[in-house]
mmCIF file of C-alpha atoms and ligand atoms in Angstrom:
data_model
loop_
_atom_site.group_PDB
_atom_site.id
_atom_site.type_symbol
_atom_site.label_atom_id
_atom_site.label_comp_id
_atom_site.label_asym_id
_atom_site.label_seq_id
_atom_site.Cartn_x
_atom_site.Cartn_y
_atom_site.Cartn_z
ATOM 1 C CA UNK A 1 28.550 205.845 69.734
ATOM 2 C CA UNK A 2 31.279 204.002 71.681
ATOM 3 C CA UNK A 3 33.482 205.835 74.205
ATOM 4 C CA UNK A 4 36.764 206.983 72.645
ATOM 5 C CA UNK A 5 39.882 204.838 73.088
ATOM 6 C CA UNK A 6 42.828 206.891 74.340
ATOM 7 C CA UNK A 7 45.826 206.377 72.064
ATOM 8 C CA UNK A 8 49.164 207.889 73.129
ATOM 9 C CA UNK A 9 51.794 208.322 70.436
ATOM 10 C CA UNK A 10 55.343 209.479 71.086
ATOM 11 C CA UNK A 11 57.539 211.202 68.532
ATOM 12 C CA UNK A 12 54.306 212.532 67.107
ATOM 13 C CA UNK A 13 55.960 215.183 64.920
ATOM 14 C CA UNK A 14 58.354 212.666 63.340
ATOM 15 C CA UNK A 15 58.305 210.851 60.022
ATOM 16 C CA UNK A 16 56.596 207.625 61.084
ATOM 17 C CA UNK A 17 53.952 209.496 63.020
ATOM 18 C CA UNK A 18 53.129 211.607 59.987
ATOM 19 C CA UNK A 19 52.141 208.364 58.250
ATOM 20 C CA UNK A 20 50.475 206.956 61.374
ATOM 21 C CA UNK A 21 48.259 209.542 63.025
ATOM 22 C CA UNK A 22 45.966 210.179 60.071
ATOM 23 C CA UNK A 23 45.283 206.495 59.486
ATOM 24 C CA UNK A 24 44.474 205.929 63.157
ATOM 25 C CA UNK A 25 42.143 208.939 63.113
ATOM 26 C CA UNK A 26 40.490 207.508 59.984
ATOM 27 C CA UNK A 27 39.668 204.262 61.821
ATOM 28 C CA UNK A 28 42.232 201.976 60.143
ATOM 29 C CA UNK A 29 43.544 200.625 63.450
ATOM 30 C CA UNK A 30 40.610 200.211 65.820
ATOM 31 C CA UNK A 31 37.714 200.013 63.399
ATOM 32 C CA UNK A 32 35.336 202.296 61.560
ATOM 33 C CA UNK A 33 32.964 202.528 64.552
ATOM 34 C CA UNK A 34 35.576 203.293 67.225
ATOM 35 C CA UNK A 35 36.248 206.944 68.162
ATOM 36 C CA UNK A 36 39.814 207.769 69.222
ATOM 37 C CA UNK A 37 41.289 210.421 71.502
ATOM 38 C CA UNK A 38 44.888 211.135 70.528
ATOM 39 C CA UNK A 39 47.410 212.054 73.243
ATOM 40 C CA UNK A 40 50.587 213.125 71.480
ATOM 41 C CA UNK A 41 54.043 213.428 73.031
ATOM 42 C CA UNK A 42 57.034 215.311 71.674
ATOM 43 C CA UNK A 43 60.202 216.842 73.027
ATOM 44 C CA UNK A 44 59.926 220.569 73.747
ATOM 45 C CA UNK A 45 61.793 221.799 70.608
ATOM 46 C CA UNK A 46 59.399 219.842 68.367
ATOM 47 C CA UNK A 47 56.188 221.148 69.947
ATOM 48 C CA UNK A 48 55.715 223.853 67.314
ATOM 49 C CA UNK A 49 55.990 221.298 64.517
ATOM 50 C CA UNK A 50 53.523 219.131 66.410
ATOM 51 C CA UNK A 51 51.070 222.025 66.568
ATOM 52 C CA UNK A 52 51.195 222.084 62.763
ATOM 53 C CA UNK A 53 50.413 218.364 62.619
ATOM 54 C CA UNK A 54 47.422 218.942 64.910
ATOM 55 C CA UNK A 55 46.162 221.693 62.603
ATOM 56 C CA UNK A 56 46.252 219.175 59.749
ATOM 57 C CA UNK A 57 44.489 216.521 61.820
ATOM 58 C CA UNK A 58 41.740 219.013 62.614
ATOM 59 C CA UNK A 59 41.521 220.083 58.986
ATOM 60 C CA UNK A 60 40.725 216.488 57.983
ATOM 61 C CA UNK A 61 37.468 216.662 60.006
ATOM 62 C CA UNK A 62 37.722 212.933 60.775
ATOM 63 C CA UNK A 63 34.372 211.675 62.117
ATOM 64 C CA UNK A 64 36.129 209.285 64.547
ATOM 65 C CA UNK A 65 38.616 211.766 66.016
ATOM 66 C CA UNK A 66 37.101 212.865 69.313
ATOM 67 C CA UNK A 67 40.031 214.949 70.641
ATOM 68 C CA UNK A 68 43.740 215.677 70.217
ATOM 69 C CA UNK A 69 45.946 216.704 73.125
ATOM 70 C CA UNK A 70 49.651 217.448 72.901
ATOM 71 C CA UNK A 71 52.331 217.607 75.574
ATOM 72 C CA UNK A 72 56.060 217.426 76.187
ATOM 73 C CA UNK A 73 55.367 215.695 79.517
ATOM 74 C CA UNK A 74 55.066 211.885 79.346
ATOM 75 C CA UNK A 75 52.936 211.918 82.503
ATOM 76 C CA UNK A 76 50.332 214.009 80.675
ATOM 77 C CA UNK A 77 50.558 212.160 77.366
ATOM 78 C CA UNK A 78 50.093 208.735 79.008
ATOM 79 C CA UNK A 79 47.317 209.710 81.443
ATOM 80 C CA UNK A 80 44.581 207.018 81.416
ATOM 81 C CA UNK A 81 45.914 205.838 78.094
ATOM 82 C CA UNK A 82 44.554 202.544 76.648
ATOM 83 C CA UNK A 83 47.136 202.183 73.890
ATOM 84 C CA UNK A 84 50.683 203.543 73.702
ATOM 85 C CA UNK A 85 52.688 203.591 70.491
ATOM 86 C CA UNK A 86 56.262 204.425 71.428
ATOM 87 C CA UNK A 87 57.786 205.748 68.237
ATOM 88 C CA UNK A 88 59.773 208.769 69.440
ATOM 89 C CA UNK A 89 63.510 208.117 69.302
ATOM 90 C CA UNK A 90 66.453 208.641 67.006
ATOM 91 C CA UNK A 91 66.646 206.662 63.731
ATOM 92 C CA UNK A 92 69.967 205.150 62.600
ATOM 93 C CA UNK A 93 72.128 206.255 59.693
ATOM 94 C CA UNK A 94 73.330 204.046 56.797
ATOM 95 C CA UNK A 95 76.429 202.623 58.490
ATOM 96 C CA UNK A 96 74.921 201.831 61.878
ATOM 97 C CA UNK A 97 73.275 198.772 63.398
ATOM 98 C CA UNK A 98 70.035 199.395 65.306
ATOM 99 C CA UNK A 99 71.780 198.328 68.528
ATOM 100 C CA UNK A 100 74.150 201.327 68.098
ATOM 101 C CA UNK A 101 71.124 203.446 69.075
ATOM 102 C CA UNK A 102 70.842 201.990 72.586
ATOM 103 C CA UNK A 103 73.102 204.665 74.065
ATOM 104 C CA UNK A 104 70.942 207.522 72.710
ATOM 105 C CA UNK A 105 67.506 205.915 72.838
ATOM 106 C CA UNK A 106 67.561 203.522 75.804
ATOM 107 C CA UNK A 107 67.086 206.234 78.440
ATOM 108 C CA UNK A 108 63.911 207.489 76.687
ATOM 109 C CA UNK A 109 62.263 204.145 77.412
ATOM 110 C CA UNK A 110 63.137 204.022 81.088
ATOM 111 C CA UNK A 111 61.536 207.469 81.543
ATOM 112 C CA UNK A 112 58.492 206.457 79.499
ATOM 113 C CA UNK A 113 58.170 203.077 81.259
ATOM 114 C CA UNK A 114 57.962 204.919 84.594
ATOM 115 C CA UNK A 115 55.441 207.415 83.214
ATOM 116 C CA UNK A 116 53.279 204.580 81.860
ATOM 117 C CA UNK A 117 53.509 202.845 85.224
ATOM 118 C CA UNK A 118 52.292 205.939 87.052
ATOM 119 C CA UNK A 119 49.669 207.243 84.624
ATOM 120 C CA UNK A 120 48.333 204.750 82.105
ATOM 121 C CA UNK A 121 45.234 202.595 82.251
ATOM 122 C CA UNK A 122 46.158 199.289 83.962
ATOM 123 C CA UNK A 123 45.192 197.337 80.806
ATOM 124 C CA UNK A 124 47.271 199.470 78.467
ATOM 125 C CA UNK A 125 48.663 197.829 75.353
ATOM 126 C CA UNK A 126 52.131 199.102 74.434
ATOM 127 C CA UNK A 127 53.962 198.703 71.132
ATOM 128 C CA UNK A 128 57.547 199.919 70.879
ATOM 129 C CA UNK A 129 58.627 201.012 67.399
ATOM 130 C CA UNK A 130 61.696 203.118 68.266
ATOM 131 C CA UNK A 131 64.933 201.208 67.787
ATOM 132 C CA UNK A 132 66.382 198.982 69.017
ATOM 133 C CA UNK A 133 62.720 198.121 69.487
ATOM 134 C CA UNK A 134 62.961 194.817 71.388
ATOM 135 C CA UNK A 135 65.433 196.058 73.967
ATOM 136 C CA UNK A 136 63.653 199.402 74.332
ATOM 137 C CA UNK A 137 60.428 197.484 75.060
ATOM 138 C CA UNK A 138 62.328 195.376 77.592
ATOM 139 C CA UNK A 139 63.586 198.579 79.298
ATOM 140 C CA UNK A 140 60.098 200.134 79.351
ATOM 141 C CA UNK A 141 58.510 197.004 80.843
ATOM 142 C CA UNK A 142 61.180 196.748 83.554
ATOM 143 C CA UNK A 143 60.519 200.360 84.540
ATOM 144 C CA UNK A 144 56.796 199.706 84.925
ATOM 145 C CA UNK A 145 56.653 197.222 87.810
ATOM 146 C CA UNK A 146 52.933 197.815 88.483
ATOM 147 C CA UNK A 147 51.912 196.893 84.928
ATOM 148 C CA UNK A 148 51.772 193.393 83.508
ATOM 149 C CA UNK A 149 54.985 192.875 81.444
ATOM 150 C CA UNK A 150 52.845 191.058 78.871
ATOM 151 C CA UNK A 151 51.288 194.455 78.040
ATOM 152 C CA UNK A 152 54.630 195.506 76.511
ATOM 153 C CA UNK A 153 55.467 194.392 72.971
ATOM 154 C CA UNK A 154 57.871 195.398 70.204
ATOM 155 C CA UNK A 155 57.151 195.652 66.515
ATOM 156 C CA UNK A 156 58.169 192.743 64.266
ATOM 157 C CA UNK A 157 55.249 193.155 61.914
ATOM 158 C CA UNK A 158 57.285 195.120 59.407
ATOM 159 C CA UNK A 159 59.675 192.168 59.140
ATOM 160 C CA UNK A 160 56.714 189.770 58.916
ATOM 161 C CA UNK A 161 55.160 191.824 56.098
ATOM 162 C CA UNK A 162 58.508 192.098 54.324
ATOM 163 C CA UNK A 163 58.891 188.310 54.462
ATOM 164 C CA UNK A 164 55.391 187.826 52.991
ATOM 165 C CA UNK A 165 56.161 190.289 50.225
ATOM 166 C CA UNK A 166 59.499 188.670 49.275
ATOM 167 C CA UNK A 167 58.079 185.144 49.278
ATOM 168 C CA UNK A 168 54.931 185.995 47.331
ATOM 169 C CA UNK A 169 57.019 187.787 44.689
ATOM 170 C CA UNK A 170 59.248 184.725 44.340
ATOM 171 C CA UNK A 171 56.233 182.442 43.953
ATOM 172 C CA UNK A 172 54.418 184.868 41.678
ATOM 173 C CA UNK A 173 51.433 184.920 44.041
ATOM 174 C CA UNK A 174 49.571 187.606 45.932
ATOM 175 C CA UNK A 175 50.764 187.756 49.558
ATOM 176 C CA UNK A 176 47.199 187.234 50.795
ATOM 177 C CA UNK A 177 47.472 183.669 49.459
ATOM 178 C CA UNK A 178 50.175 182.916 52.035
ATOM 179 C CA UNK A 179 49.592 182.193 55.712
ATOM 180 C CA UNK A 180 51.598 181.169 58.783
ATOM 181 C CA UNK A 181 54.756 183.164 58.165
ATOM 182 C CA UNK A 182 56.966 183.520 61.240
ATOM 183 C CA UNK A 183 59.770 185.913 62.085
ATOM 184 C CA UNK A 184 61.627 184.852 65.231
ATOM 185 C CA UNK A 185 63.769 186.934 67.557
ATOM 186 C CA UNK A 186 65.149 190.436 67.332
ATOM 187 C CA UNK A 187 64.261 193.310 64.958
ATOM 188 C CA UNK A 188 67.826 193.306 63.682
ATOM 189 C CA UNK A 189 70.036 191.631 61.119
ATOM 190 C CA UNK A 190 69.923 188.398 63.182
ATOM 191 C CA UNK A 191 66.134 188.011 62.968
ATOM 192 C CA UNK A 192 65.043 184.687 61.487
ATOM 193 C CA UNK A 193 62.279 184.832 58.870
ATOM 194 C CA UNK A 194 61.032 181.235 58.838
ATOM 195 C CA UNK A 195 58.956 179.785 56.010
ATOM 196 C CA UNK A 196 58.803 176.255 57.470
ATOM 197 C CA UNK A 197 55.095 176.522 58.263
ATOM 198 C CA UNK A 198 53.935 178.789 55.446
ATOM 199 C CA UNK A 199 50.901 177.445 53.620
ATOM 200 C CA UNK A 200 49.701 178.264 50.125
ATOM 201 C CA UNK A 201 46.514 176.743 48.757
ATOM 202 C CA UNK A 202 46.538 174.142 51.518
ATOM 203 C CA UNK A 203 50.088 172.887 50.994
ATOM 204 C CA UNK A 204 53.481 173.689 52.485
ATOM 205 C CA UNK A 205 55.426 176.323 50.613
ATOM 206 C CA UNK A 206 58.801 175.003 51.765
ATOM 207 C CA UNK A 207 58.490 172.105 49.262
ATOM 208 C CA UNK A 208 58.462 174.648 46.408
ATOM 209 C CA UNK A 209 61.474 176.693 47.571
ATOM 210 C CA UNK A 210 65.076 175.789 46.920
ATOM 211 C CA UNK A 211 67.450 175.996 49.870
ATOM 212 C CA UNK A 212 69.952 178.133 47.986
ATOM 213 C CA UNK A 213 67.402 180.931 47.441
ATOM 214 C CA UNK A 214 66.217 180.627 51.040
ATOM 215 C CA UNK A 215 69.694 180.952 52.563
ATOM 216 C CA UNK A 216 71.347 183.351 50.132
ATOM 217 C CA UNK A 217 68.475 185.547 49.078
ATOM 218 C CA UNK A 218 65.261 185.404 51.119
ATOM 219 C CA UNK A 219 66.669 185.405 54.656
ATOM 220 C CA UNK A 220 69.339 188.122 54.141
ATOM 221 C CA UNK A 221 66.969 190.298 52.087
ATOM 222 C CA UNK A 222 64.411 190.363 54.893
ATOM 223 C CA UNK A 223 67.072 190.731 57.595
ATOM 224 C CA UNK A 224 68.685 193.710 55.848
ATOM 225 C CA UNK A 225 65.639 195.397 54.345
ATOM 226 C CA UNK A 226 65.801 198.332 56.769
ATOM 227 C CA UNK A 227 69.391 199.091 55.735
ATOM 228 C CA UNK A 228 68.546 198.763 52.041
ATOM 229 C CA UNK A 229 65.718 201.276 52.445
ATOM 230 C CA UNK A 230 67.909 203.727 54.376
ATOM 231 C CA UNK A 231 70.500 203.569 51.579
ATOM 232 C CA UNK A 232 67.860 204.092 48.880
ATOM 233 C CA UNK A 233 65.749 206.775 50.596
ATOM 234 C CA UNK A 234 68.385 208.496 52.671
ATOM 235 C CA UNK A 235 65.974 208.022 55.589
ATOM 236 C CA UNK A 236 64.582 205.018 57.384
ATOM 237 C CA UNK A 237 61.288 203.401 56.444
ATOM 238 C CA UNK A 238 58.348 205.459 57.611
ATOM 239 C CA UNK A 239 55.078 204.678 55.795
ATOM 240 C CA UNK A 240 55.662 200.913 55.880
ATOM 241 C CA UNK A 241 56.651 201.143 59.553
ATOM 242 C CA UNK A 242 53.474 203.091 60.353
ATOM 243 C CA UNK A 243 51.387 200.569 58.433
ATOM 244 C CA UNK A 244 52.995 197.669 60.301
ATOM 245 C CA UNK A 245 52.356 199.380 63.654
ATOM 246 C CA UNK A 246 48.683 199.674 62.702
ATOM 247 C CA UNK A 247 48.592 195.988 61.675
ATOM 248 C CA UNK A 248 50.221 194.949 64.971
ATOM 249 C CA UNK A 249 47.836 196.900 67.185
ATOM 250 C CA UNK A 250 44.726 196.132 65.092
ATOM 251 C CA UNK A 251 45.332 192.395 65.305
ATOM 252 C CA UNK A 252 46.170 192.517 69.018
ATOM 253 C CA UNK A 253 42.952 194.419 69.801
ATOM 254 C CA UNK A 254 40.554 192.972 67.219
ATOM 255 C CA UNK A 255 42.067 189.486 66.709
ATOM 256 C CA UNK A 256 44.098 187.588 64.118
ATOM 257 C CA UNK A 257 42.344 185.938 61.161
ATOM 258 C CA UNK A 258 41.276 182.289 61.507
ATOM 259 C CA UNK A 259 43.940 179.804 60.377
ATOM 260 C CA UNK A 260 46.732 182.362 60.429
ATOM 261 C CA UNK A 261 49.117 183.966 62.873
ATOM 262 C CA UNK A 262 51.362 187.044 63.102
ATOM 263 C CA UNK A 263 54.822 187.791 64.501
ATOM 264 C CA UNK A 264 55.064 189.932 67.639
ATOM 265 C CA UNK A 265 57.987 190.525 70.000
ATOM 266 C CA UNK A 266 56.653 189.752 73.470
ATOM 267 C CA UNK A 267 58.222 188.788 76.806
ATOM 268 C CA UNK A 268 59.258 185.158 76.371
ATOM 269 C CA UNK A 269 57.541 182.667 78.652
ATOM 270 C CA UNK A 270 60.244 180.105 77.882
ATOM 271 C CA UNK A 271 58.420 178.654 74.863
ATOM 272 C CA UNK A 272 60.695 176.995 72.304
ATOM 273 C CA UNK A 273 63.523 177.174 74.861
ATOM 274 C CA UNK A 274 63.916 180.963 74.556
ATOM 275 C CA UNK A 275 65.144 182.603 77.763
ATOM 276 C CA UNK A 276 62.208 183.770 79.854
ATOM 277 C CA UNK A 277 61.644 187.535 79.889
ATOM 278 C CA UNK A 278 63.548 188.359 76.689
ATOM 279 C CA UNK A 279 61.487 190.527 74.294
ATOM 280 C CA UNK A 280 61.603 187.930 71.516
ATOM 281 C CA UNK A 281 59.423 187.603 68.433
ATOM 282 C CA UNK A 282 57.173 184.530 68.288
ATOM 283 C CA UNK A 283 54.294 183.460 66.102
ATOM 284 C CA UNK A 284 51.142 184.476 67.984
ATOM 285 C CA UNK A 285 47.386 184.384 67.602
ATOM 286 C CA UNK A 286 45.245 187.105 69.191
ATOM 287 C CA UNK A 287 41.724 186.829 70.518
ATOM 288 C CA UNK A 288 39.689 189.124 72.795
ATOM 289 C CA UNK A 289 42.612 191.525 73.176
ATOM 290 C CA UNK A 290 45.087 188.845 74.292
ATOM 291 C CA UNK A 291 47.890 187.136 72.412
ATOM 292 C CA UNK A 292 49.059 183.534 72.736
ATOM 293 C CA UNK A 293 52.226 181.941 71.393
ATOM 294 C CA UNK A 294 51.543 179.266 68.766
ATOM 295 C CA UNK A 295 52.752 176.063 70.400
ATOM 296 C CA UNK A 296 53.914 172.723 69.103
ATOM 297 C CA UNK A 297 55.702 173.759 65.898
ATOM 298 C CA UNK A 298 58.472 171.420 64.744
ATOM 299 C CA UNK A 299 61.804 173.197 64.859
ATOM 300 C CA UNK A 300 64.506 171.860 62.513
ATOM 301 C CA UNK A 301 68.225 172.080 63.316
ATOM 302 C CA UNK A 302 68.479 174.802 60.639
ATOM 303 C CA UNK A 303 65.804 176.872 62.404
ATOM 304 C CA UNK A 304 67.083 176.177 65.907
ATOM 305 C CA UNK A 305 70.552 177.484 65.048
ATOM 306 C CA UNK A 306 69.094 180.769 63.753
ATOM 307 C CA UNK A 307 66.627 181.134 66.652
ATOM 308 C CA UNK A 308 69.502 180.790 69.108
ATOM 309 C CA UNK A 309 71.701 183.306 67.250
ATOM 310 C CA UNK A 310 69.058 186.020 67.481
ATOM 311 C CA UNK A 311 68.308 185.093 71.127
ATOM 312 C CA UNK A 312 72.014 185.445 71.868
ATOM 313 C CA UNK A 313 72.077 188.939 70.383
ATOM 314 C CA UNK A 314 69.120 189.985 72.534
ATOM 315 C CA UNK A 315 70.879 188.694 75.665
ATOM 316 C CA UNK A 316 73.907 190.843 74.772
ATOM 317 C CA UNK A 317 71.724 193.927 74.224
ATOM 318 C CA UNK A 318 69.976 193.371 77.546
ATOM 319 C CA UNK A 319 73.331 193.034 79.350
ATOM 320 C CA UNK A 320 74.317 196.431 77.916
ATOM 321 C CA UNK A 321 71.304 198.226 79.446
ATOM 322 C CA UNK A 322 71.400 196.880 83.002
ATOM 323 C CA UNK A 323 71.894 200.487 84.256
ATOM 324 C CA UNK A 324 68.488 201.453 82.810
ATOM 325 C CA UNK A 325 66.387 198.786 84.501
HETATM 326 P P1 NAD B 1 62.100 210.874 63.233
HETATM 327 O O1 NAD B 1 63.436 211.400 63.636
HETATM 328 O O2 NAD B 1 61.489 211.368 61.969
HETATM 329 O O3 NAD B 1 61.057 211.158 64.389
HETATM 330 C C1 NAD B 1 61.316 210.849 65.708
HETATM 331 C C2 NAD B 1 60.577 211.850 66.558
HETATM 332 O O4 NAD B 1 60.742 211.463 67.915
HETATM 333 C C3 NAD B 1 61.117 213.279 66.429
HETATM 334 O O5 NAD B 1 60.059 214.155 66.111
HETATM 335 C C4 NAD B 1 61.695 213.574 67.810
HETATM 336 O O6 NAD B 1 61.546 214.927 68.201
HETATM 337 C C5 NAD B 1 60.866 212.634 68.672
HETATM 338 N N1 NAD B 1 61.463 212.301 69.969
HETATM 339 C C6 NAD B 1 62.766 212.122 70.268
HETATM 340 N N2 NAD B 1 62.917 211.864 71.576
HETATM 341 C C7 NAD B 1 61.670 211.864 72.113
HETATM 342 C C8 NAD B 1 61.181 211.661 73.416
HETATM 343 N N3 NAD B 1 61.996 211.425 74.452
HETATM 344 N N4 NAD B 1 59.838 211.742 73.605
HETATM 345 C C9 NAD B 1 59.004 211.992 72.576
HETATM 346 N N5 NAD B 1 59.422 212.206 71.325
HETATM 347 C C10 NAD B 1 60.734 212.138 71.083
HETATM 348 O O7 NAD B 1 62.233 209.281 63.239
HETATM 349 P P2 NAD B 1 61.211 208.220 62.601
HETATM 350 O O8 NAD B 1 61.599 207.971 61.192
HETATM 351 O O9 NAD B 1 59.820 208.590 62.939
HETATM 352 O O10 NAD B 1 61.654 206.911 63.424
HETATM 353 C C11 NAD B 1 61.403 206.799 64.819
HETATM 354 C C12 NAD B 1 62.031 205.536 65.357
HETATM 355 O O11 NAD B 1 61.408 204.390 64.780
HETATM 356 C C13 NAD B 1 63.535 205.371 65.068
HETATM 357 O O12 NAD B 1 64.174 204.857 66.222
HETATM 358 C C14 NAD B 1 63.563 204.347 63.946
HETATM 359 O O13 NAD B 1 64.785 203.655 63.893
HETATM 360 C C15 NAD B 1 62.425 203.453 64.375
HETATM 361 N N6 NAD B 1 61.880 202.542 63.362
HETATM 362 C C16 NAD B 1 61.524 201.296 63.782
HETATM 363 C C17 NAD B 1 60.982 200.401 62.901
HETATM 364 C C18 NAD B 1 60.604 199.022 63.355
HETATM 365 O O14 NAD B 1 60.271 198.156 62.507
HETATM 366 N N7 NAD B 1 60.623 198.723 64.646
HETATM 367 C C19 NAD B 1 60.755 200.784 61.577
HETATM 368 C C20 NAD B 1 61.114 202.083 61.169
HETATM 369 C C21 NAD B 1 61.687 202.958 62.090
HETATM 370 C C1 LMR B 2 63.443 199.260 59.510
HETATM 371 O O1 LMR B 2 63.540 198.053 59.669
HETATM 372 O O2 LMR B 2 63.132 199.780 58.415
HETATM 373 C C2 LMR B 2 63.653 200.175 60.695
HETATM 374 O O3 LMR B 2 64.018 199.458 61.826
HETATM 375 C C3 LMR B 2 64.603 201.284 60.414
HETATM 376 C C4 LMR B 2 66.023 200.795 60.396
HETATM 377 O O4 LMR B 2 66.856 201.365 61.119
HETATM 378 O O5 LMR B 2 66.325 199.850 59.651
#
């Protein structure tokens, strides 16, 4: 039996976590031969609810769950952690943008960045889910000067999966027949879901898609899917967010499929002209626990304009949190 991987999850009594913890404990994220030790963080008033979640985890008798520890102290929850899934933070309501959450949520990520810096395994892999995810990941990385900033990422996989689902429905295909989807930029209404490189049965999908549908339907539907779900459910996406977080971490740790890539928000290295350091979503491949930006893609004027708009929004968000870094 392998040694357990230590997985820290924040906001562990919340909605997303309720759809996340049980799948991780069942082996959906790290594999069916990989034991996990869960280290769960909540705020003090939610600790009783978290105790109930732990009872349920125990009652599942998962073969791969080696231990569960809970705490309201980030220093404890992140101790020697190999993977951190930073979910805990306030969700938005129907008439808010995700960036409206910076005031309430930003400070959480400076505290947690420091706690990761002081306690986590030096090779920790961090995914930020809590919104505004890209800028929160930026804040966390800046507060962890002893860790490699490349270890901090934000979740764009939900947007990536949404784009696959919308496009496959339009083409009357199963989404597994599509590859090389890209979502660029910020997890916000400026994100750019880009089908320029999508392949189906060996040929480019863009030849089969009319520009009117792309501009007036596909792109805004993906960009605004979170809002549409909040309006329909009265609460933000939870099960699909948890599933996307599992996809993101699984592919980062275990690798992306051959001949495909995924979208991850990572610190820009200046590729495609995006300002260095911004937590921007790129197409990436993962191998041996490392990700690499897919290089050399042709960028049309149409794409460039949208990539810059979402970059611009991220620069504005970052300017608004200078006091937290
Ligand atoms: P929720 O309110 O159900 O749960 C959040 C939990 O976080 C609560 O239990 C709360 O007590 C806890 N929490 C708050 N502050 C904390 C802190 N400092 N430390 C630890 N825990 C803390 O919300 P949810 O539906 O689970 O959503 C969580 C976040 O994820 C929101 O910000 C939401 O907008 C975001 N989200 C992101 C995506 C994405 O694609 N990136 C998708 C869906 C939701
Ligand atoms: C989503 O995209 O579903 C989440 O970011 C929740 C939200 O606020 O839209």
